[in-house]
Coordinates of C-alpha atoms in Angstrom, one line a residue:
M1418 CA -38.1 -5.7 14.5
F1419 CA -36.8 -9.2 15.5
R1420 CA -37.5 -11.7 18.2
A1421 CA -35.0 -10.9 21.0
I1422 CA -36.6 -13.1 23.6
R1423 CA -33.9 -12.8 26.2
I1424 CA -34.3 -9.0 26.5
S1425 CA -37.9 -8.5 25.4
S1426 CA -40.4 -7.0 27.8
A1427 CA -43.1 -9.2 26.2
I1428 CA -42.0 -12.1 28.1
L1429 CA -42.7 -10.3 31.3
I1430 CA -46.2 -9.2 30.0
A1431 CA -47.0 -12.9 29.0
L1432 CA -45.7 -14.0 32.4
T1433 CA -48.1 -11.9 34.1
L1434 CA -51.2 -13.8 33.1
Y1435 CA -50.3 -16.5 35.4
A1436 CA -49.0 -16.6 39.0
C1437 CA -45.3 -17.2 39.5
H1438 CA -43.9 -20.3 41.3
P1439 CA -40.3 -21.2 42.2
A1440 CA -38.3 -22.4 39.2
D1441 CA -36.8 -25.8 39.3
D1442 CA -33.0 -25.3 39.8
S1443 CA -32.0 -29.0 40.0
N1444 CA -29.9 -28.7 36.9
I1445 CA -27.8 -25.8 38.1
T1446 CA -24.6 -26.2 40.2
Q1447 CA -25.0 -24.5 43.6
S1448 CA -22.0 -23.3 45.5
G1449 CA -21.1 -25.3 48.5
N1450 CA -20.3 -22.1 50.3
A1451 CA -23.0 -19.6 49.6
G1452 CA -20.7 -16.6 50.4
K1453 CA -17.7 -17.6 48.4
P1454 CA -18.2 -19.6 45.3
T1455 CA -14.9 -20.8 43.6
V1456 CA -13.7 -20.2 40.0
K1457 CA -14.5 -23.8 39.0
E1458 CA -18.0 -23.5 40.4
T1459 CA -18.5 -20.3 38.6
V1460 CA -17.5 -21.8 35.3
E1461 CA -19.8 -24.8 35.8
F1462 CA -22.7 -22.3 36.8
V1463 CA -22.3 -20.5 33.5
V1464 CA -22.0 -23.7 31.3
Q1465 CA -25.0 -25.3 33.0
S1466 CA -27.1 -22.0 32.7
E1467 CA -26.5 -21.9 29.1
A1468 CA -27.6 -25.4 28.5
V1469 CA -30.9 -24.9 30.5
L1470 CA -31.8 -21.5 29.0
T1471 CA -31.0 -22.9 25.4
A1472 CA -33.5 -25.6 25.9
L1473 CA -36.3 -23.4 27.5
L1474 CA -35.8 -20.8 24.7
L1475 CA -36.4 -23.3 22.0
E1476 CA -39.6 -24.4 23.7
N1477 CA -40.6 -20.7 24.2
E1478 CA -40.1 -19.7 20.7
Q1479 CA -42.0 -22.6 19.2
M1480 CA -45.0 -21.8 21.4
A1481 CA -44.6 -18.0 20.7
W1482 CA -44.7 -18.7 16.8
A1483 CA -47.6 -21.0 17.3
Y1484 CA -49.6 -18.3 19.3
S1485 CA -48.6 -15.5 16.9
N1486 CA -49.8 -17.6 13.9
F1487 CA -52.8 -19.2 15.5
I1488 CA -54.3 -16.8 18.1
T1489 CA -56.7 -18.9 20.3
P1490 CA -57.3 -19.2 24.1
D1491 CA -55.4 -22.5 23.9
T1492 CA -52.3 -21.3 22.0
E1493 CA -52.3 -18.2 24.5
K1494 CA -52.3 -20.3 27.4
L1495 CA -49.5 -22.7 26.2
A1496 CA -47.3 -19.9 24.9
T1497 CA -47.8 -18.2 28.3
L1498 CA -46.9 -21.2 30.3
A1499 CA -43.6 -21.6 28.2
T1500 CA -42.8 -18.1 28.6
R1501 CA -43.3 -18.3 32.4
H1502 CA -41.1 -21.2 32.8
F1503 CA -38.4 -19.4 30.7
T1504 CA -38.7 -16.2 32.5
E1505 CA -38.7 -17.8 36.1
K1506 CA -35.4 -19.3 35.1
Q1507 CA -33.9 -16.2 33.9
V1508 CA -34.8 -14.3 37.2
Q1509 CA -33.3 -17.0 39.4
L1510 CA -30.1 -17.2 37.2
A1511 CA -29.7 -13.4 37.1
V1512 CA -29.8 -13.3 40.9
E1513 CA -27.3 -16.1 41.2
A1514 CA -25.0 -14.5 38.6
S1515 CA -24.9 -11.3 40.6
R1516 CA -23.1 -13.4 43.5
Y1517 CA -20.8 -15.2 41.0
L1518 CA -19.5 -12.0 39.6
E1519 CA -17.9 -11.2 42.9
V1520 CA -15.5 -14.2 42.2
A1521 CA -11.9 -13.1 41.7
G1522 CA -9.7 -14.6 39.0
L1523 CA -12.4 -15.2 36.5
D1524 CA -11.4 -15.3 32.8
E1525 CA -12.8 -12.4 30.5
D1526 CA -15.3 -14.7 28.7
T1527 CA -17.0 -16.1 31.9
R1528 CA -17.2 -12.6 33.3
R1529 CA -18.8 -11.3 30.3
K1530 CA -21.4 -14.0 30.2
L1531 CA -22.2 -13.5 33.9
G1532 CA -22.8 -9.8 33.1
I1533 CA -25.0 -10.4 30.3
L1534 CA -27.1 -12.9 32.4
R1535 CA -27.4 -10.5 35.2
S1536 CA -28.6 -7.6 33.1
G1537 CA -30.6 -9.6 30.4
I1538 CA -33.9 -9.2 32.1
T1539 CA -35.8 -6.0 31.3
I1540 CA -38.0 -5.8 34.4
P1541 CA -36.4 -7.8 37.2
A1542 CA -38.8 -9.4 39.8
P1543 CA -38.1 -8.9 43.5
L1544 CA -37.1 -12.1 45.3
D1545 CA -40.1 -11.7 47.7
A1546 CA -42.8 -14.0 46.5
A1547 CA -45.8 -11.7 47.4
E1548 CA -44.1 -8.8 45.6
T1549 CA -43.3 -10.9 42.5
R1550 CA -47.1 -11.9 42.2
E1551 CA -48.0 -8.3 42.8
Q1552 CA -45.7 -7.2 39.9
S1553 CA -47.1 -9.8 37.7
K1554 CA -50.7 -8.8 38.2
I1555 CA -49.7 -5.2 37.3
G1556 CA -48.0 -6.0 34.2
A1557 CA -51.0 -8.0 33.2
R1558 CA -53.4 -5.2 34.0
L1559 CA -51.2 -2.6 32.1
G1560 CA -50.9 -4.8 29.0
G1561 CA -54.6 -5.5 29.1
I1562 CA -55.6 -1.8 29.5
Y1563 CA -53.2 -0.8 26.6
G1564 CA -54.3 -3.9 24.3
R1565 CA -58.1 -3.2 24.9
G1566 CA -57.8 0.5 24.8
E1567 CA -60.5 2.4 22.8
Y1568 CA -61.9 5.9 22.7
C1569 CA -65.8 6.1 22.4
Y1570 CA -67.0 9.1 20.4
T1571 CA -70.6 8.0 21.2
D1572 CA -72.2 4.9 22.9
E1573 CA -72.2 3.3 19.6
V1574 CA -68.9 4.3 18.0
C1575 CA -65.6 3.2 19.9
L1576 CA -62.3 3.3 18.1
G1577 CA -59.0 1.5 19.0
L1578 CA -55.5 2.7 18.2
G1579 CA -55.4 1.4 14.7
Y1580 CA -58.5 3.6 13.6
L1581 CA -57.4 6.4 15.8
G1582 CA -53.9 6.3 14.1
D1583 CA -55.4 6.5 10.8
I1584 CA -57.3 9.6 11.7
M1585 CA -54.0 11.2 12.9
A1586 CA -52.3 10.3 9.6
D1587 CA -55.0 11.2 7.1
S1588 CA -57.0 14.1 8.5
R1589 CA -56.1 17.7 8.1
D1590 CA -58.8 19.0 10.5
P1591 CA -57.4 20.3 13.6
S1592 CA -60.5 19.6 15.8
T1593 CA -60.8 16.0 14.3
L1594 CA -57.1 15.6 15.0
L1595 CA -57.3 16.9 18.6
E1596 CA -60.2 14.7 19.5
A1597 CA -58.4 11.7 18.3
W1598 CA -55.2 12.8 20.2
N1599 CA -57.1 13.4 23.4
G1600 CA -59.1 10.3 22.9
W1601 CA -56.3 7.9 22.9
R1602 CA -54.8 9.5 26.1
T1603 CA -57.9 8.7 28.1
V1604 CA -56.8 5.1 27.8
S1605 CA -53.5 5.6 29.6
T1606 CA -55.0 7.6 32.6
P1607 CA -55.8 4.4 34.7
M1608 CA -52.3 3.2 34.2
K1609 CA -50.8 5.9 36.3
E1610 CA -51.1 4.4 39.9
L1611 CA -50.3 0.9 38.5
Y1612 CA -47.2 2.0 36.8
T1613 CA -46.1 3.8 40.0
R1614 CA -46.2 0.7 42.0
Q1615 CA -44.4 -1.2 39.1
V1616 CA -41.6 1.2 39.2
E1617 CA -41.2 0.6 43.0
L1618 CA -41.2 -3.1 42.6
A1619 CA -38.8 -3.1 39.4
N1620 CA -36.4 -1.0 41.3
A1621 CA -36.5 -3.2 44.3
G1622 CA -35.6 -6.2 41.7
A1623 CA -32.8 -4.0 40.2
R1624 CA -31.3 -3.3 43.6
E1625 CA -31.3 -7.1 44.4
L1626 CA -29.1 -7.5 41.3
G1627 CA -26.7 -4.9 42.5
F1628 CA -27.9 -1.7 40.7
S1629 CA -29.0 1.5 42.3
D1630 CA -32.3 1.5 40.2
L1631 CA -33.7 0.2 36.9
G1632 CA -32.4 2.9 34.9
E1633 CA -28.8 2.2 35.9
M1634 CA -29.5 -1.5 35.1
W1635 CA -30.6 -0.7 31.5
R1636 CA -27.6 1.6 30.9
S1637 CA -25.3 -1.0 32.1
G1638 CA -25.7 -3.1 28.9
Y1639 CA -23.4 -1.1 26.7
D1640 CA -19.9 -2.2 27.6
M1641 CA -19.3 1.1 29.5
P1642 CA -20.1 2.6 32.9
P1643 CA -23.8 3.7 33.0
E1644 CA -22.9 7.3 33.5
D1645 CA -20.7 7.2 30.4
F1646 CA -23.6 5.8 28.4
S1647 CA -25.7 8.9 29.3
S1648 CA -22.9 11.1 28.2
E1649 CA -22.5 9.3 25.0
V1650 CA -26.2 9.7 24.1
D1651 CA -26.0 13.4 24.8
R1652 CA -23.0 13.8 22.4
L1653 CA -24.7 12.0 19.6
W1654 CA -27.7 14.1 20.0
N1655 CA -25.7 17.3 19.8
E1656 CA -24.0 16.1 16.7
V1657 CA -27.5 15.7 14.9
K1658 CA -29.4 18.4 16.5
P1659 CA -28.7 21.3 14.0
L1660 CA -30.2 18.9 11.2
Y1661 CA -33.3 18.2 13.3
E1662 CA -33.7 22.0 14.0
A1663 CA -33.5 22.9 10.4
L1664 CA -36.2 20.2 9.6
H1665 CA -38.3 21.3 12.5
C1666 CA -38.1 25.0 11.3
L1667 CA -39.3 24.2 7.8
V1668 CA -42.1 22.0 8.8
R1669 CA -43.3 24.5 11.5
A1670 CA -43.4 27.3 8.8
N1671 CA -45.2 25.0 6.4
L1672 CA -47.8 23.9 9.1
G1673 CA -48.2 27.6 10.0
E1674 CA -49.1 28.4 6.3
H1675 CA -51.6 25.5 6.3
Y1676 CA -53.2 25.7 9.7
G1677 CA -52.4 29.5 10.6
T1678 CA -49.9 31.0 12.8
E1679 CA -52.5 31.2 15.8
L1680 CA -52.4 27.5 16.0
V1681 CA -48.7 27.0 14.8
P1682 CA -46.6 30.0 15.9
P1683 CA -43.5 30.8 13.8
D1684 CA -41.2 30.8 16.6
G1685 CA -42.5 28.4 19.2
F1686 CA -43.4 24.7 19.8
I1687 CA -45.4 22.6 17.2
P1688 CA -48.7 21.2 18.6
A1689 CA -48.2 17.5 18.8
H1690 CA -51.5 16.6 17.1
L1691 CA -50.6 18.2 13.8
L1692 CA -47.5 16.0 12.8
G1693 CA -49.4 13.0 11.3
N1694 CA -48.7 10.5 14.1
M1695 CA -50.2 9.6 17.4
W1696 CA -46.9 10.3 19.1
A1697 CA -45.4 12.9 16.8
Q1698 CA -42.5 10.5 16.4
D1699 CA -42.8 10.0 12.7
W1700 CA -43.8 12.9 10.3
S1701 CA -44.0 10.9 7.1
N1702 CA -47.7 11.4 6.8
I1703 CA -47.5 15.2 6.5
Y1704 CA -45.0 15.0 3.4
P1705 CA -47.7 16.5 1.1
L1706 CA -47.7 19.7 3.3
V1707 CA -44.0 19.9 3.3
A1708 CA -42.8 18.5 0.0
P1709 CA -40.2 20.4 -2.0
P1710 CA -41.5 21.8 -5.3
Q1711 CA -39.8 19.2 -7.4
A1712 CA -41.5 16.4 -5.5
E1713 CA -43.3 15.2 -8.7
S1714 CA -40.1 14.1 -10.2
T1715 CA -39.7 11.1 -7.8
H1716 CA -40.7 7.7 -8.7
D1717 CA -43.8 6.0 -7.1
L1718 CA -42.4 2.6 -6.0
T1719 CA -45.8 1.3 -5.0
A1720 CA -47.1 1.8 -8.5
V1721 CA -44.1 0.4 -10.0
L1722 CA -44.4 -2.9 -7.9
K1723 CA -48.1 -3.2 -8.9
D1724 CA -47.4 -2.5 -12.5
K1725 CA -44.8 -5.3 -12.6
G1726 CA -47.1 -7.9 -11.1
F1727 CA -45.3 -8.4 -7.8
N1728 CA -46.9 -10.5 -4.9
A1729 CA -45.8 -11.3 -1.5
I1730 CA -43.7 -14.2 -2.5
S1731 CA -41.8 -12.3 -5.3
M1732 CA -41.2 -9.4 -3.1
V1733 CA -39.4 -11.5 -0.4
Q1734 CA -37.5 -13.4 -3.3
R1735 CA -36.3 -10.1 -4.3
G1736 CA -35.1 -9.3 -0.8
E1737 CA -33.2 -12.7 -0.7
A1738 CA -31.7 -11.8 -4.0
F1739 CA -30.2 -8.8 -2.5
F1740 CA -28.4 -10.7 0.2
S1741 CA -27.3 -13.4 -2.3
S1742 CA -25.8 -10.6 -4.4
L1743 CA -23.5 -9.9 -1.4
G1744 CA -22.3 -13.4 -1.1
F1745 CA -24.7 -14.8 1.6
E1746 CA -26.0 -18.3 1.4
P1747 CA -29.6 -18.7 0.2
L1748 CA -32.3 -19.0 2.9
P1749 CA -33.1 -22.6 3.9
A1750 CA -36.0 -24.4 2.3
T1751 CA -37.9 -24.2 5.8
F1752 CA -37.9 -20.5 5.6
W1753 CA -40.2 -20.7 2.5
E1754 CA -42.3 -23.5 4.2
R1755 CA -42.7 -22.0 7.7
S1756 CA -42.8 -18.2 7.2
L1757 CA -46.0 -16.2 7.3
F1758 CA -46.1 -13.9 4.3
V1759 CA -49.9 -13.2 3.7
K1760 CA -52.5 -12.6 6.4
P1761 CA -54.8 -15.7 6.4
E1762 CA -58.5 -15.4 5.9
D1763 CA -59.5 -18.1 8.3
R1764 CA -57.8 -17.1 11.6
E1765 CA -56.4 -14.3 13.6
V1766 CA -52.6 -13.7 13.5
V1767 CA -50.1 -11.1 14.8
C1768 CA -49.4 -9.1 11.7
Q1769 CA -46.6 -6.9 13.2
A1770 CA -43.5 -7.7 11.1
S1771 CA -40.9 -9.7 12.8
A1772 CA -37.8 -12.0 12.1
W1773 CA -37.2 -15.2 14.0
N1774 CA -34.6 -17.9 14.3
V1775 CA -36.7 -20.5 16.2
D1776 CA -34.1 -23.1 17.0
E1777 CA -31.2 -20.5 17.0
K1778 CA -29.5 -22.5 14.1
D1779 CA -31.1 -22.3 10.8
D1780 CA -34.8 -22.2 11.4
L1781 CA -35.2 -18.8 10.0
R1782 CA -38.6 -17.2 9.4
I1783 CA -40.4 -14.0 8.9
K1784 CA -43.8 -13.1 10.0
M1785 CA -45.7 -10.5 8.0
C1786 CA -49.1 -9.7 6.5
I1787 CA -47.3 -8.3 3.4
K1788 CA -49.1 -5.9 1.1
V1789 CA -47.7 -4.9 -2.3
N1790 CA -46.4 -1.5 -1.7
A1791 CA -43.1 0.5 -1.1
E1792 CA -43.2 0.4 2.6
D1793 CA -43.4 -3.3 2.8
F1794 CA -40.8 -3.9 0.1
K1795 CA -38.3 -2.0 2.2
T1796 CA -39.5 -3.8 5.5
I1797 CA -38.9 -7.2 3.8
H1798 CA -35.3 -6.1 3.2
H1799 CA -35.0 -4.8 6.8
E1800 CA -36.5 -7.9 8.4
L1801 CA -34.3 -10.2 6.2
G1802 CA -31.3 -8.2 7.6
H1803 CA -32.3 -9.6 11.0
N1804 CA -32.5 -13.1 9.8
Y1805 CA -29.1 -13.1 8.1
Y1806 CA -27.6 -11.5 11.4
Q1807 CA -29.3 -14.3 13.4
R1808 CA -27.8 -17.0 11.0
A1809 CA -24.4 -15.2 11.2
Y1810 CA -24.0 -15.5 15.1
S1811 CA -25.9 -18.8 15.5
K1812 CA -22.6 -20.6 16.2
Q1813 CA -21.9 -18.4 19.1
S1814 CA -22.6 -19.1 22.6
Y1815 CA -26.2 -18.7 23.9
F1816 CA -25.3 -15.5 25.7
Y1817 CA -23.7 -14.0 22.6
R1818 CA -26.5 -14.7 20.1
S1819 CA -27.7 -11.1 19.9
G1820 CA -26.5 -7.8 18.4
A1821 CA -23.4 -6.3 19.6
N1822 CA -25.7 -3.9 21.5
D1823 CA -29.3 -3.5 21.3
G1824 CA -29.0 -0.8 18.7
F1825 CA -27.0 -3.1 16.3
H1826 CA -29.8 -5.4 15.3
E1827 CA -32.3 -2.7 14.2
A1828 CA -29.4 -0.8 12.6
V1829 CA -28.3 -3.7 10.4
G1830 CA -31.8 -4.2 9.0
D1831 CA -32.1 -0.3 8.4
T1832 CA -28.7 -0.2 6.8
I1833 CA -29.8 -2.8 4.0
A1834 CA -33.1 -0.6 3.5
L1835 CA -30.9 2.3 2.8
S1836 CA -29.6 0.5 -0.3
I1837 CA -33.0 0.6 -2.0
T1838 CA -32.0 3.4 -4.2
P1839 CA -33.1 4.4 -7.6
D1840 CA -29.8 2.8 -8.9
Y1841 CA -30.7 -0.4 -7.3
L1842 CA -34.2 -0.4 -8.6
Q1843 CA -32.9 0.3 -12.1
K1844 CA -30.5 -2.6 -11.8
I1845 CA -33.3 -5.0 -10.8
G1846 CA -35.5 -3.7 -13.6
L1847 CA -38.0 -1.8 -11.6
L1848 CA -37.0 1.6 -12.9
E1849 CA -36.0 2.2 -16.7
S1850 CA -33.4 4.8 -15.6
V1851 CA -31.9 6.5 -12.5
P1852 CA -33.3 10.0 -12.0
D1853 CA -30.7 12.8 -12.0
A1854 CA -30.0 14.7 -8.9
S1855 CA -33.0 17.0 -9.1
G1856 CA -35.1 14.2 -7.4
D1857 CA -32.7 13.8 -4.5
V1858 CA -34.1 16.4 -2.2
P1859 CA -37.7 15.1 -2.2
L1860 CA -36.4 11.6 -1.5
L1861 CA -34.2 12.9 1.3
M1862 CA -37.1 14.8 2.7
K1863 CA -39.3 11.7 2.9
K1864 CA -36.4 9.9 4.6
A1865 CA -35.9 12.7 7.0
L1866 CA -39.4 12.8 8.1
E1867 CA -39.2 9.3 9.0
T1868 CA -35.6 9.3 10.5
V1869 CA -34.5 12.6 11.6
A1870 CA -37.8 13.5 13.0
F1871 CA -37.8 10.5 15.2
L1872 CA -34.3 11.2 16.9
P1873 CA -35.4 13.4 19.9
F1874 CA -38.4 11.2 20.6
G1875 CA -36.0 8.3 20.7
L1876 CA -34.2 10.1 23.5
V1877 CA -37.3 11.4 25.4
V1878 CA -38.8 8.0 26.1
D1879 CA -35.9 6.7 28.2
Q1880 CA -34.7 10.0 29.5
W1881 CA -38.2 10.3 31.1
R1882 CA -38.0 6.8 32.5
W1883 CA -34.4 7.3 33.7
Q1884 CA -35.5 10.2 35.9
V1885 CA -38.6 8.4 37.0
F1886 CA -36.6 5.2 38.0
A1887 CA -34.0 7.4 39.8
G1888 CA -36.8 9.0 41.8
R1889 CA -36.3 12.4 40.5
A1890 CA -39.9 12.8 39.4
G1891 CA -42.8 11.2 41.5
P1892 CA -46.2 10.5 40.1
E1893 CA -47.5 14.0 40.6
M1894 CA -44.7 15.1 38.2
Y1895 CA -45.0 12.4 35.8
N1896 CA -46.9 14.4 33.1
D1897 CA -44.9 17.7 33.6
L1898 CA -41.8 15.9 33.2
W1899 CA -43.0 14.3 30.0
W1900 CA -43.9 17.5 28.3
Q1901 CA -40.8 19.3 29.6
L1902 CA -38.7 16.9 27.8
R1903 CA -40.9 16.8 24.5
E1904 CA -40.6 20.6 24.5
R1905 CA -36.8 20.5 25.3
Y1906 CA -35.7 17.9 22.8
Q1907 CA -38.5 17.8 20.2
G1908 CA -39.9 21.5 20.1
V1909 CA -43.3 19.8 20.5
K1910 CA -45.9 20.7 22.9
A1911 CA -49.2 19.4 24.2
P1912 CA -52.1 20.7 22.1
N1913 CA -54.1 21.7 25.1
Q1914 CA -53.9 22.0 28.9
R1915 CA -53.5 18.4 30.3
P1916 CA -55.8 17.1 33.0
A1917 CA -54.2 16.8 36.4
D1918 CA -54.4 13.0 36.5
A1919 CA -53.0 12.7 32.8
F1920 CA -50.4 9.9 32.1
D1921 CA -49.5 10.8 28.6
A1922 CA -46.2 8.8 28.6
G1923 CA -48.4 5.7 28.9
A1924 CA -50.0 6.3 25.6
K1925 CA -46.9 5.0 24.0
F1926 CA -46.8 1.1 24.2
H1927 CA -43.2 1.0 25.2
I1928 CA -44.0 2.4 28.5
P1929 CA -46.6 0.1 29.9
G1930 CA -45.0 -2.6 27.8
N1931 CA -41.6 -1.9 29.6
T1932 CA -39.5 -2.1 26.4
P1933 CA -36.2 0.0 26.5
F1934 CA -36.4 2.6 23.8
M1935 CA -32.8 3.9 23.4
R1936 CA -32.1 1.1 21.0
Y1937 CA -34.1 2.9 18.5
F1938 CA -32.2 6.1 18.8
L1939 CA -28.9 4.2 18.5
A1940 CA -30.1 2.4 15.4
R1941 CA -30.8 5.6 13.6
I1942 CA -27.3 6.7 14.1
L1943 CA -25.6 3.4 13.5
Q1944 CA -27.5 2.7 10.3
F1945 CA -25.7 5.5 8.5
Q1946 CA -22.3 4.8 9.9
F1947 CA -22.7 1.2 8.8
H1948 CA -24.0 2.3 5.3
R1949 CA -21.1 4.9 4.8
S1950 CA -18.5 2.2 5.5
L1951 CA -20.1 -0.4 3.4
C1952 CA -20.3 2.1 0.5
E1953 CA -16.5 2.9 0.8
I1954 CA -15.8 -0.9 1.1
A1955 CA -17.9 -1.5 -2.1
G1956 CA -15.9 1.2 -3.9
N1957 CA -18.9 3.5 -4.3
A1958 CA -18.1 6.9 -5.9
D1959 CA -21.5 8.5 -5.5
P1960 CA -22.8 10.5 -2.6
I1961 CA -23.8 8.0 0.1
H1962 CA -27.6 8.8 -0.2
R1963 CA -27.3 7.6 -3.8
C1964 CA -25.1 4.4 -2.9
S1965 CA -26.4 0.9 -3.0
I1966 CA -24.2 -1.9 -2.0
F1967 CA -26.1 -4.4 -4.2
G1968 CA -23.7 -6.8 -5.9
S1969 CA -20.7 -6.0 -3.7
K1970 CA -19.2 -9.4 -2.5
R1971 CA -16.5 -7.4 -0.7
A1972 CA -19.0 -5.4 1.3
G1973 CA -21.0 -8.6 2.0
R1974 CA -17.8 -10.2 3.5
R1975 CA -17.0 -7.3 5.8
L1976 CA -20.8 -7.0 7.0
N1977 CA -20.9 -10.8 7.5
A1978 CA -17.7 -10.7 9.6
M1979 CA -19.3 -8.3 12.0
L1980 CA -22.6 -10.1 12.1
E1981 CA -20.8 -13.3 13.1
M1982 CA -19.4 -11.8 16.1
G1983 CA -22.8 -11.4 17.7
R1984 CA -22.3 -10.0 21.2
S1985 CA -19.2 -12.1 21.9
K1986 CA -17.0 -9.0 22.1
P1987 CA -17.7 -5.3 23.3
W1988 CA -19.6 -3.5 20.7
P1989 CA -16.7 -1.1 19.9
D1990 CA -14.8 -4.1 18.8
A1991 CA -17.8 -5.0 16.4
L1992 CA -18.1 -1.6 15.2
E1993 CA -14.4 -1.3 14.5
S1994 CA -14.4 -4.6 12.5
L1995 CA -16.8 -2.9 9.9
T1996 CA -16.2 0.9 10.1
G1997 CA -12.6 1.2 11.4
Q1998 CA -14.1 3.3 14.3
R1999 CA -14.6 2.5 18.0
V2000 CA -17.1 5.2 18.7
M2001 CA -20.6 5.8 17.3
D2002 CA -20.3 8.7 14.8
A2003 CA -23.4 10.8 13.7
S2004 CA -21.4 12.5 11.0
A2005 CA -22.5 9.9 8.4
M2006 CA -26.0 10.9 8.9
L2007 CA -25.1 14.4 8.2
D2008 CA -23.3 13.3 5.1
Y2009 CA -26.3 11.4 3.8
F2010 CA -28.7 14.4 4.4
A2011 CA -26.2 17.0 3.3
P2012 CA -28.2 18.1 0.2
L2013 CA -31.4 18.3 2.3
K2014 CA -29.7 20.5 4.9
A2015 CA -28.5 22.7 2.3
W2016 CA -31.8 23.2 0.9
L2017 CA -33.5 23.4 4.4
D2018 CA -30.9 26.3 5.2
E2019 CA -31.9 28.1 2.0
Q2020 CA -35.6 27.8 2.6
N2021 CA -35.3 28.9 6.2
Q2022 CA -33.4 32.1 5.5
G2023 CA -35.2 34.9 7.4
R2024 CA -37.1 32.6 9.7
Q2025 CA -36.5 32.4 13.4
C2026 CA -35.5 28.6 13.9
G2027 CA -35.4 27.0 17.2
W2028 CA -37.8 27.3 20.1

């Protein structure tokens, strides 16, 4: 992930720890006629808004970095104060931008910046001061409930999400898995009433900005009418659905062999607690139960890294060398001085991997508690992808310093990680030779359990919210709707009868944290589209699942040209600059997994696939 402070829901959660107060607007031009601002006044408003937000963002990022790396009550308070000031100004300017957007005769650039300013807040606050304070308190309580959440097995044994997640990943005992699964969902039950009220307040804020509801506001950020974006998502899902159904079919059959068909029926839904993940969104942990017979022929990258004596720094250096091979400039010296690579023993830090550009110029950093293993080796390449994207668009306007849409940033990092192939590992001396094609299916299965399995969950989270925001499901229907969508898209069911007051959607951080989720679905599609095009540009003749763009200056130049655009143009323009296409295309994912799909179809002969 990367720090996208303009659109991050974390800014609202931090804001809610303190009461709101009116932001100082003395630096912003106000129209002399409140009803009819002029073109000149509108342009001045945009210029001054950019200057104010740029200054506040720097302060906010510096304090957020300090808090993430030195967690104390004092740094928490300072970081929250900085975030509060920044968020208040965003809210004020977003409301103003709605009015300026009505001005006739604006140039395209000014109108685009106004649109970004208006829709750049994840959860808009109502203008009413009392309702804004209420929304702040609700956000704080939701964040606190989730962050402090535990399930107590006994009076003495209470486990948080991290330990419960380990149980979900490692245990193969159905009763143990079910208790951990149920236990975490007791944490979200108290959120339901709070979330219901938050939806009412956020919808009020969205309407004040000119949207029918918050879902329409979120869908408006994709350079197309909101209803067209919904159709685009459906189109992409229908392209990849046959691949997902084939994977689901094999996984269900293997789980049925392991757990018995009474628990996992051969033609129905898979119980959600058996898929190795608290939310059944990533099935990587059940790989040993579904691995192809030739799985032993694949390499163990973790063992290789340890045998070669890698440490946190040398792993990051290897990631930088990948980008240097594409022609990118080396990372600045401050990157090595200011990044966090290893978890300190003397203080608490936020270990979740993230990429930062603190001054939005060249103060690039990553924050990770790196372990010498294959997962972190790939994550480093991913996070550096964010850093090089941040650097590439750093000369753009404040409003354009982001991905072309919110799926692009994640997709770029994921694209680079796709080039960590056996061929790449052999070229950098981590493998003696490149395995033959017999090892491709096991490697593709591992990737599919992470990527393909995620796709329908990536849809469900926001499909659920869009209906909730639009008023099509009230609180009494929250849980029923959640599982209707899970069954429809994922073929996954609740493992038991859910309590009447259950709020299972709230067991996923992005719901109480108010983080839009569709970006992750889009990133899964775009990464393969980017990768296929870069492989073609690099002159690769291998199947794309074996392609690494390592060493291709030509691919690097084309990639950087797209990265430099940031959000300055509609995302189809950015996509076309790299791929020659103006639409997102899931066929690249199908090309990548073609050998696995053929193997899955062979294995699934005689089975009743679907649900």
